[in-house]
Amino acid sequence: MNNFLGTSDIGRRKLEWLIETAIDIKAGSRPGSPLAGKSVALVFFNPSLRTRASMQVGIYELGGNPVILEPGGTSWTLEHREGIVMDGDKTEHLKEFVRVLERYVAAIGVRTFAELKNWETERTDPILNAFAEYSSKPIINLESAMHHPCQAMADMMTIREKLGPVKKNVLLTWAWHPKPLPMAVPNSFALAAAQFGHDLRISHPEGYELDDELLGRIRDHAAENGGSVEIVNDAGGSFDGVEVVYAKSWGSKNFYGELDNDMAFRQALRSDWIVDQPKMSRTSDALFMHCLPVRRNVIVTDSVIDSPNSVVIDEAENRLHVQKAIMTELIK
Ligand code: CP
């Protein structure tokens, strides 16, 4: 492992080993300070609670020093495009930013959300990949335009903790949200669920399909790992018999860069696409999962998120343990 950009380019055995290591770390059976004397940069282009706090605490608990940078806030605005004439509002190019930073630190974590402006560009994860291209030190994806692998690993760890190391019937369901959101979380959850061999059902309204190439990879991973993938457009029936419900909203590729059109189109979906108790009662006593932050009584009702089946706080805690496992493996 040279970088941690996504789970898809890491084999199942290694992913399972990382989760087993995270479980050991959580149990307190991996003492030591593998990051002693080392600093890790955390570059946040966007807001965060869980990712920022868990990375900062994790680096400290591993004996290292976190260096938090916020381009456009506490550090200079950054340009990432090659060959650009920098006569606009960007002060520094990533080429210098990364190559300076890597002289100080042992690894760089990056959060860079999709701007939801240009699908063909953003689906290639240009900013994250520019970091990986310019850096000779490990890059950790802390949520990019297309992937949130640390979240997906915490999710897989939570399913294993609660339901055991065997494949489960897992539902990834779209939920209504007033504005279109990036696809990183559903993309990474679906990829990881397929890599861990779960039987995955993805349910969304027509028009909210995931990326075609990514769906191909999800199907390939499922086939390689003894799982399955089913895609349905059914807000209620998709809950029948599942053991895990993972709720997330995302934007439509059809309206990418057209915020007002997506918001108008999705208005009709509001009443059907919420996770509520009647839908949860169709499941096989399923866990309720969400990456957070979540809008209560919009994505999920209070009665579901406050029920004993809700594991959203455990998922958030497991971010800490799984990221410590990833950093211990990456930073030598
Ligand atoms: N789930 C997650 O990444 O949360 P934050 O955006 O608060 O970091």
Short mmCIF file of C-alpha atoms and ligand atoms in Angstrom, two decimals:
data_model
loop_
_atom_site.label_atom_id
_atom_site.label_comp_id
_atom_site.label_asym_id
_atom_site.label_seq_id
_atom_site.Cartn_x
_atom_site.Cartn_y
_atom_site.Cartn_z
CA MET A 1 0.00 0.00 0.00
CA ASN A 2 1.65 3.27 -1.17
CA ASN A 3 -1.48 5.44 -0.88
CA PHE A 4 -5.01 5.01 0.46
CA LEU A 5 -7.10 6.58 -2.30
CA GLY A 6 -9.91 4.00 -2.53
CA THR A 7 -10.59 0.40 -1.54
CA SER A 8 -10.98 -0.85 -5.09
CA ASP A 9 -7.24 -1.04 -5.79
CA ILE A 10 -6.54 -2.96 -2.55
CA GLY A 11 -7.15 -6.72 -2.30
CA ARG A 12 -9.80 -8.22 -0.03
CA ARG A 13 -7.22 -9.94 2.20
CA LYS A 14 -5.48 -6.64 2.89
CA LEU A 15 -8.79 -4.88 3.59
CA GLU A 16 -9.79 -7.64 6.00
CA TRP A 17 -6.40 -7.42 7.68
CA LEU A 18 -6.85 -3.65 8.15
CA ILE A 19 -10.23 -4.23 9.80
CA GLU A 20 -8.82 -6.97 12.05
CA THR A 21 -6.03 -4.55 13.01
CA ALA A 22 -8.61 -1.81 13.72
CA ILE A 23 -10.57 -4.23 15.95
CA ASP A 24 -7.34 -5.01 17.85
CA ILE A 25 -6.59 -1.28 18.20
CA LYS A 26 -10.11 -0.68 19.52
CA ALA A 27 -9.63 -3.50 22.06
CA GLY A 28 -6.36 -1.91 23.22
CA SER A 29 -4.20 -4.83 22.13
CA ARG A 30 -1.93 -2.83 19.78
CA PRO A 31 -0.05 -0.45 22.09
CA GLY A 32 2.91 1.58 20.88
CA SER A 33 3.69 4.81 19.08
CA PRO A 34 4.31 3.97 15.41
CA LEU A 35 4.12 7.66 14.41
CA ALA A 36 6.55 8.89 17.11
CA GLY A 37 8.58 11.80 15.76
CA LYS A 38 6.47 12.03 12.61
CA SER A 39 4.00 14.65 11.38
CA VAL A 40 0.97 14.06 9.14
CA ALA A 41 -0.61 16.90 7.15
CA LEU A 42 -4.42 17.03 6.98
CA VAL A 43 -5.57 19.25 4.11
CA PHE A 44 -9.24 20.24 4.35
CA PHE A 45 -10.81 22.03 1.39
CA ASN A 46 -14.25 21.41 3.00
CA PRO A 47 -15.87 21.27 6.46
CA SER A 48 -15.71 18.18 8.67
CA LEU A 49 -16.45 16.98 12.18
CA ARG A 50 -15.75 13.23 12.21
CA THR A 51 -12.89 13.06 9.73
CA ARG A 52 -10.98 15.99 11.13
CA ALA A 53 -11.40 15.09 14.81
CA SER A 54 -10.77 11.35 14.34
CA MET A 55 -7.64 11.93 12.22
CA GLN A 56 -6.25 14.53 14.62
CA VAL A 57 -6.90 12.33 17.67
CA GLY A 58 -5.68 9.19 15.85
CA ILE A 59 -2.35 10.76 14.86
CA TYR A 60 -1.86 12.01 18.44
CA GLU A 61 -2.68 8.59 19.92
CA LEU A 62 -0.17 6.95 17.53
CA GLY A 63 2.51 9.31 18.85
CA GLY A 64 2.55 11.69 15.86
CA ASN A 65 1.82 15.35 15.19
CA PRO A 66 -1.15 16.44 13.01
CA VAL A 67 -0.69 19.58 10.87
CA ILE A 68 -4.07 20.90 9.73
CA LEU A 69 -4.23 23.14 6.64
CA GLU A 70 -7.32 24.74 5.10
CA PRO A 71 -6.58 26.09 1.60
CA GLY A 72 -8.30 29.42 1.16
CA GLY A 73 -8.68 29.70 4.95
CA THR A 74 -5.52 29.16 6.99
CA SER A 75 -3.34 28.50 3.92
CA TRP A 76 -3.23 29.94 0.37
CA THR A 77 -5.89 29.22 -2.24
CA LEU A 78 -4.74 26.36 -4.51
CA GLU A 79 -4.76 25.71 -8.26
CA HIS A 80 -4.49 22.09 -9.41
CA ARG A 81 -4.82 22.30 -13.22
CA GLU A 82 -1.67 21.77 -15.30
CA GLY A 83 -0.48 24.54 -17.62
CA ILE A 84 -2.94 27.12 -16.34
CA VAL A 85 -2.19 30.87 -16.40
CA MET A 86 -2.69 31.74 -12.74
CA ASP A 87 -4.11 35.23 -13.17
CA GLY A 88 -7.37 34.44 -11.29
CA ASP A 89 -8.02 34.07 -7.57
CA LYS A 90 -5.69 31.09 -6.87
CA THR A 91 -2.40 31.97 -5.17
CA GLU A 92 -0.37 28.75 -5.15
CA HIS A 93 -0.17 25.66 -7.37
CA LEU A 94 -0.53 22.15 -5.92
CA LYS A 95 2.80 21.28 -7.53
CA GLU A 96 4.61 23.54 -5.08
CA PHE A 97 2.19 23.03 -2.17
CA VAL A 98 2.60 19.24 -2.17
CA ARG A 99 6.33 19.16 -2.83
CA VAL A 100 6.98 21.67 -0.01
CA LEU A 101 4.64 19.89 2.41
CA GLU A 102 6.18 16.47 1.83
CA ARG A 103 9.56 17.81 2.99
CA TYR A 104 7.96 18.30 6.43
CA VAL A 105 5.54 15.41 6.86
CA ALA A 106 5.38 11.60 6.58
CA ALA A 107 1.96 11.51 4.85
CA ILE A 108 -0.78 13.82 3.61
CA GLY A 109 -4.52 13.37 4.16
CA VAL A 110 -6.82 15.27 1.77
CA ARG A 111 -10.51 16.18 1.88
CA THR A 112 -11.76 17.62 -1.39
CA PHE A 113 -15.48 17.30 -2.15
CA ALA A 114 -17.03 17.30 -5.59
CA GLU A 115 -18.02 20.82 -6.62
CA LEU A 116 -21.06 19.34 -8.46
CA LYS A 117 -20.28 21.45 -11.53
CA ASN A 118 -18.78 19.24 -14.27
CA TRP A 119 -19.47 15.49 -14.15
CA GLU A 120 -16.94 14.39 -16.78
CA THR A 121 -14.13 16.23 -14.95
CA GLU A 122 -15.13 15.47 -11.38
CA ARG A 123 -15.70 11.75 -11.94
CA THR A 124 -11.91 11.52 -12.53
CA ASP A 125 -11.12 12.89 -9.03
CA PRO A 126 -8.69 15.53 -10.39
CA ILE A 127 -7.60 17.18 -7.13
CA LEU A 128 -7.00 13.95 -5.19
CA ASN A 129 -5.09 12.49 -8.13
CA ALA A 130 -2.97 15.64 -8.44
CA PHE A 131 -1.91 15.17 -4.79
CA ALA A 132 -0.98 11.55 -5.53
CA GLU A 133 0.92 12.55 -8.67
CA TYR A 134 3.02 15.28 -7.04
CA SER A 135 3.70 13.53 -3.72
CA SER A 136 6.32 10.90 -3.01
CA LYS A 137 4.80 10.44 0.47
CA PRO A 138 1.57 8.46 1.09
CA ILE A 139 -1.72 10.22 0.33
CA ILE A 140 -4.82 9.32 2.37
CA ASN A 141 -8.22 10.10 0.85
CA LEU A 142 -10.35 11.79 3.51
CA GLU A 143 -13.26 12.09 1.01
CA SER A 144 -12.80 13.13 -2.57
CA ALA A 145 -15.23 13.86 -5.38
CA MET A 146 -15.83 10.14 -5.99
CA HIS A 147 -14.64 8.17 -2.95
CA HIS A 148 -14.73 8.13 0.87
CA PRO A 149 -12.77 4.92 1.61
CA CYS A 150 -12.07 5.63 5.31
CA GLN A 151 -15.84 5.90 5.86
CA ALA A 152 -16.46 2.69 3.90
CA MET A 153 -13.86 0.81 5.96
CA ALA A 154 -15.46 2.05 9.21
CA ASP A 155 -18.83 0.90 7.82
CA MET A 156 -17.49 -2.58 6.97
CA MET A 157 -15.90 -2.79 10.43
CA THR A 158 -19.23 -1.85 12.05
CA ILE A 159 -21.19 -4.49 10.09
CA ARG A 160 -18.61 -7.10 11.08
CA GLU A 161 -18.65 -6.03 14.74
CA LYS A 162 -22.45 -6.12 14.98
CA LEU A 163 -23.29 -9.08 12.70
CA GLY A 164 -20.10 -11.16 12.47
CA PRO A 165 -17.57 -11.86 9.69
CA VAL A 166 -20.09 -13.40 7.28
CA LYS A 167 -21.88 -12.00 4.27
CA LYS A 168 -25.13 -10.14 4.82
CA ASN A 169 -28.06 -8.78 2.82
CA VAL A 170 -27.20 -5.11 2.63
CA LEU A 171 -29.37 -2.29 1.27
CA LEU A 172 -27.87 1.00 0.09
CA THR A 173 -30.88 3.28 -0.26
CA TRP A 174 -31.08 6.79 -1.71
CA ALA A 175 -32.92 9.22 0.56
CA TRP A 176 -34.42 12.62 -0.13
CA HIS A 177 -32.41 15.72 0.79
CA PRO A 178 -33.23 19.28 -0.24
CA LYS A 179 -30.02 19.69 -2.27
CA PRO A 180 -27.95 17.34 -4.44
CA LEU A 181 -24.97 15.88 -2.56
CA PRO A 182 -21.75 14.22 -3.83
CA MET A 183 -21.64 10.49 -4.61
CA ALA A 184 -18.43 9.65 -2.71
CA VAL A 185 -20.11 7.86 0.21
CA PRO A 186 -22.49 5.64 -1.82
CA ASN A 187 -19.72 4.86 -4.32
CA SER A 188 -17.28 3.74 -1.62
CA PHE A 189 -19.88 1.89 0.45
CA ALA A 190 -21.05 -0.09 -2.59
CA LEU A 191 -17.49 -0.91 -3.70
CA ALA A 192 -16.45 -2.05 -0.22
CA ALA A 193 -19.66 -4.05 0.37
CA ALA A 194 -19.00 -5.88 -2.90
CA GLN A 195 -15.33 -6.44 -2.01
CA PHE A 196 -16.38 -7.97 1.32
CA GLY A 197 -18.74 -10.33 -0.52
CA HIS A 198 -22.05 -8.98 0.81
CA ASP A 199 -25.29 -9.37 -1.14
CA LEU A 200 -25.84 -5.74 -2.07
CA ARG A 201 -29.11 -4.15 -3.14
CA ILE A 202 -28.91 -0.53 -4.35
CA SER A 203 -32.22 1.34 -4.43
CA HIS A 204 -32.69 4.83 -5.89
CA PRO A 205 -35.24 6.74 -7.94
CA GLU A 206 -34.86 6.57 -11.71
CA GLY A 207 -32.35 9.19 -12.78
CA TYR A 208 -30.07 8.72 -9.73
CA GLU A 209 -27.92 5.91 -11.15
CA LEU A 210 -24.30 5.62 -9.99
CA ASP A 211 -21.46 5.98 -12.50
CA ASP A 212 -21.51 3.21 -15.16
CA GLU A 213 -17.82 2.38 -14.93
CA LEU A 214 -18.02 2.26 -11.13
CA LEU A 215 -21.07 -0.01 -11.27
CA GLY A 216 -19.04 -2.33 -13.51
CA ARG A 217 -16.32 -2.47 -10.86
CA ILE A 218 -18.90 -3.11 -8.11
CA ARG A 219 -20.29 -6.04 -10.13
CA ASP A 220 -16.76 -7.40 -10.77
CA HIS A 221 -15.87 -7.21 -7.06
CA ALA A 222 -19.13 -8.95 -6.11
CA ALA A 223 -18.48 -11.75 -8.60
CA GLU A 224 -14.87 -12.19 -7.38
CA ASN A 225 -15.92 -12.32 -3.72
CA GLY A 226 -19.04 -14.47 -3.76
CA GLY A 227 -21.54 -11.64 -3.38
CA SER A 228 -24.23 -10.20 -5.62
CA VAL A 229 -25.53 -6.82 -6.80
CA GLU A 230 -29.16 -5.93 -7.48
CA ILE A 231 -30.34 -2.47 -8.55
CA VAL A 232 -33.97 -1.47 -7.94
CA ASN A 233 -36.08 1.72 -8.09
CA ASP A 234 -38.32 0.87 -5.15
CA ALA A 235 -38.49 3.09 -2.08
CA GLY A 236 -40.35 0.57 0.12
CA GLY A 237 -40.00 -2.95 -1.30
CA SER A 238 -36.21 -2.69 -1.34
CA PHE A 239 -36.27 -3.01 2.47
CA ASP A 240 -37.80 -6.51 2.40
CA GLY A 241 -35.64 -8.99 4.30
CA VAL A 242 -32.40 -6.97 4.44
CA GLU A 243 -30.08 -7.10 7.45
CA VAL A 244 -28.41 -3.71 6.97
CA VAL A 245 -29.98 -0.44 5.77
CA TYR A 246 -27.44 2.20 4.67
CA ALA A 247 -29.15 5.50 3.85
CA LYS A 248 -27.55 8.26 1.79
CA SER A 249 -28.66 11.00 -0.54
CA TRP A 250 -26.78 11.91 -3.71
CA GLY A 251 -27.19 14.09 -6.78
CA SER A 252 -28.25 13.04 -10.27
CA LYS A 253 -25.68 12.85 -13.07
CA ASN A 254 -28.49 14.06 -15.37
CA PHE A 255 -28.61 17.39 -13.55
CA TYR A 256 -24.91 17.71 -12.68
CA GLY A 257 -24.09 21.43 -12.53
CA GLU A 258 -27.83 22.23 -12.64
CA LEU A 259 -28.63 22.61 -8.94
CA ASP A 260 -32.06 24.18 -9.44
CA ASN A 261 -33.21 21.48 -11.90
CA ASP A 262 -32.18 18.64 -9.56
CA MET A 263 -33.89 20.38 -6.62
CA ALA A 264 -37.09 20.82 -8.62
CA PHE A 265 -37.07 17.22 -9.95
CA ARG A 266 -36.43 15.65 -6.52
CA GLN A 267 -39.23 17.55 -4.79
CA ALA A 268 -41.74 14.86 -5.86
CA LEU A 269 -39.53 12.18 -4.23
CA ARG A 270 -39.62 13.64 -0.74
CA SER A 271 -42.48 11.73 0.86
CA ASP A 272 -41.47 8.27 -0.41
CA TRP A 273 -37.69 8.33 0.02
CA ILE A 274 -37.26 8.65 3.80
CA VAL A 275 -36.18 5.85 6.13
CA ASP A 276 -39.01 5.40 8.60
CA GLN A 277 -40.33 2.73 10.97
CA PRO A 278 -42.81 1.16 8.49
CA LYS A 279 -39.93 0.56 6.05
CA MET A 280 -37.61 -0.76 8.79
CA SER A 281 -40.35 -3.20 9.88
CA ARG A 282 -40.06 -4.86 6.42
CA THR A 283 -36.41 -5.76 7.14
CA SER A 284 -34.90 -8.69 8.98
CA ASP A 285 -34.36 -6.55 12.14
CA ALA A 286 -31.81 -4.52 10.15
CA LEU A 287 -29.09 -2.25 11.45
CA PHE A 288 -29.60 1.39 10.45
CA MET A 289 -26.43 3.05 9.15
CA HIS A 290 -25.53 6.54 7.91
CA CYS A 291 -22.14 8.24 7.62
CA LEU A 292 -23.37 11.48 9.32
CA PRO A 293 -24.01 14.35 9.30
CA VAL A 294 -27.68 13.51 8.76
CA ARG A 295 -30.81 15.64 8.55
CA ARG A 296 -33.30 14.17 11.05
CA ASN A 297 -36.85 13.65 9.79
CA VAL A 298 -35.63 14.32 6.25
CA ILE A 299 -33.29 11.38 5.53
CA VAL A 300 -34.40 9.29 8.54
CA THR A 301 -37.06 9.68 11.20
CA ASP A 302 -36.19 10.23 14.86
CA SER A 303 -37.73 6.87 15.76
CA VAL A 304 -35.30 5.01 13.46
CA ILE A 305 -32.10 6.90 14.22
CA ASP A 306 -32.83 6.78 17.96
CA SER A 307 -33.75 3.06 17.91
CA PRO A 308 -31.51 0.28 19.28
CA ASN A 309 -30.88 -0.81 15.66
CA SER A 310 -29.16 2.48 14.83
CA VAL A 311 -25.36 2.15 14.79
CA VAL A 312 -24.48 5.61 13.47
CA ILE A 313 -22.41 6.57 16.52
CA ASP A 314 -20.46 3.28 16.38
CA GLU A 315 -19.70 3.94 12.70
CA ALA A 316 -18.34 7.37 13.64
CA GLU A 317 -16.23 5.89 16.46
CA ASN A 318 -14.84 3.24 14.14
CA ARG A 319 -13.46 5.96 11.85
CA LEU A 320 -10.82 6.53 14.55
CA HIS A 321 -9.76 2.88 14.83
CA VAL A 322 -9.74 2.06 11.15
CA GLN A 323 -7.78 5.21 10.24
CA LYS A 324 -5.20 4.33 12.90
CA ALA A 325 -4.84 0.91 11.25
CA ILE A 326 -4.47 2.52 7.80
CA MET A 327 -1.87 5.05 9.00
CA THR A 328 0.12 2.41 10.85
CA GLU A 329 0.33 0.37 7.65
CA LEU A 330 1.05 3.29 5.29
CA ILE A 331 3.55 5.33 7.30
CA LYS A 332 6.79 3.40 7.92
N1 CP B 1 -18.77 11.07 7.73
C1 CP B 1 -17.93 12.10 7.63
O1 CP B 1 -16.98 12.06 6.83
O2 CP B 1 -18.19 13.12 8.48
P1 CP B 1 -17.51 14.57 8.42
O3 CP B 1 -17.93 15.19 7.09
O4 CP B 1 -18.04 15.31 9.60
O5 CP B 1 -16.02 14.41 8.45
#
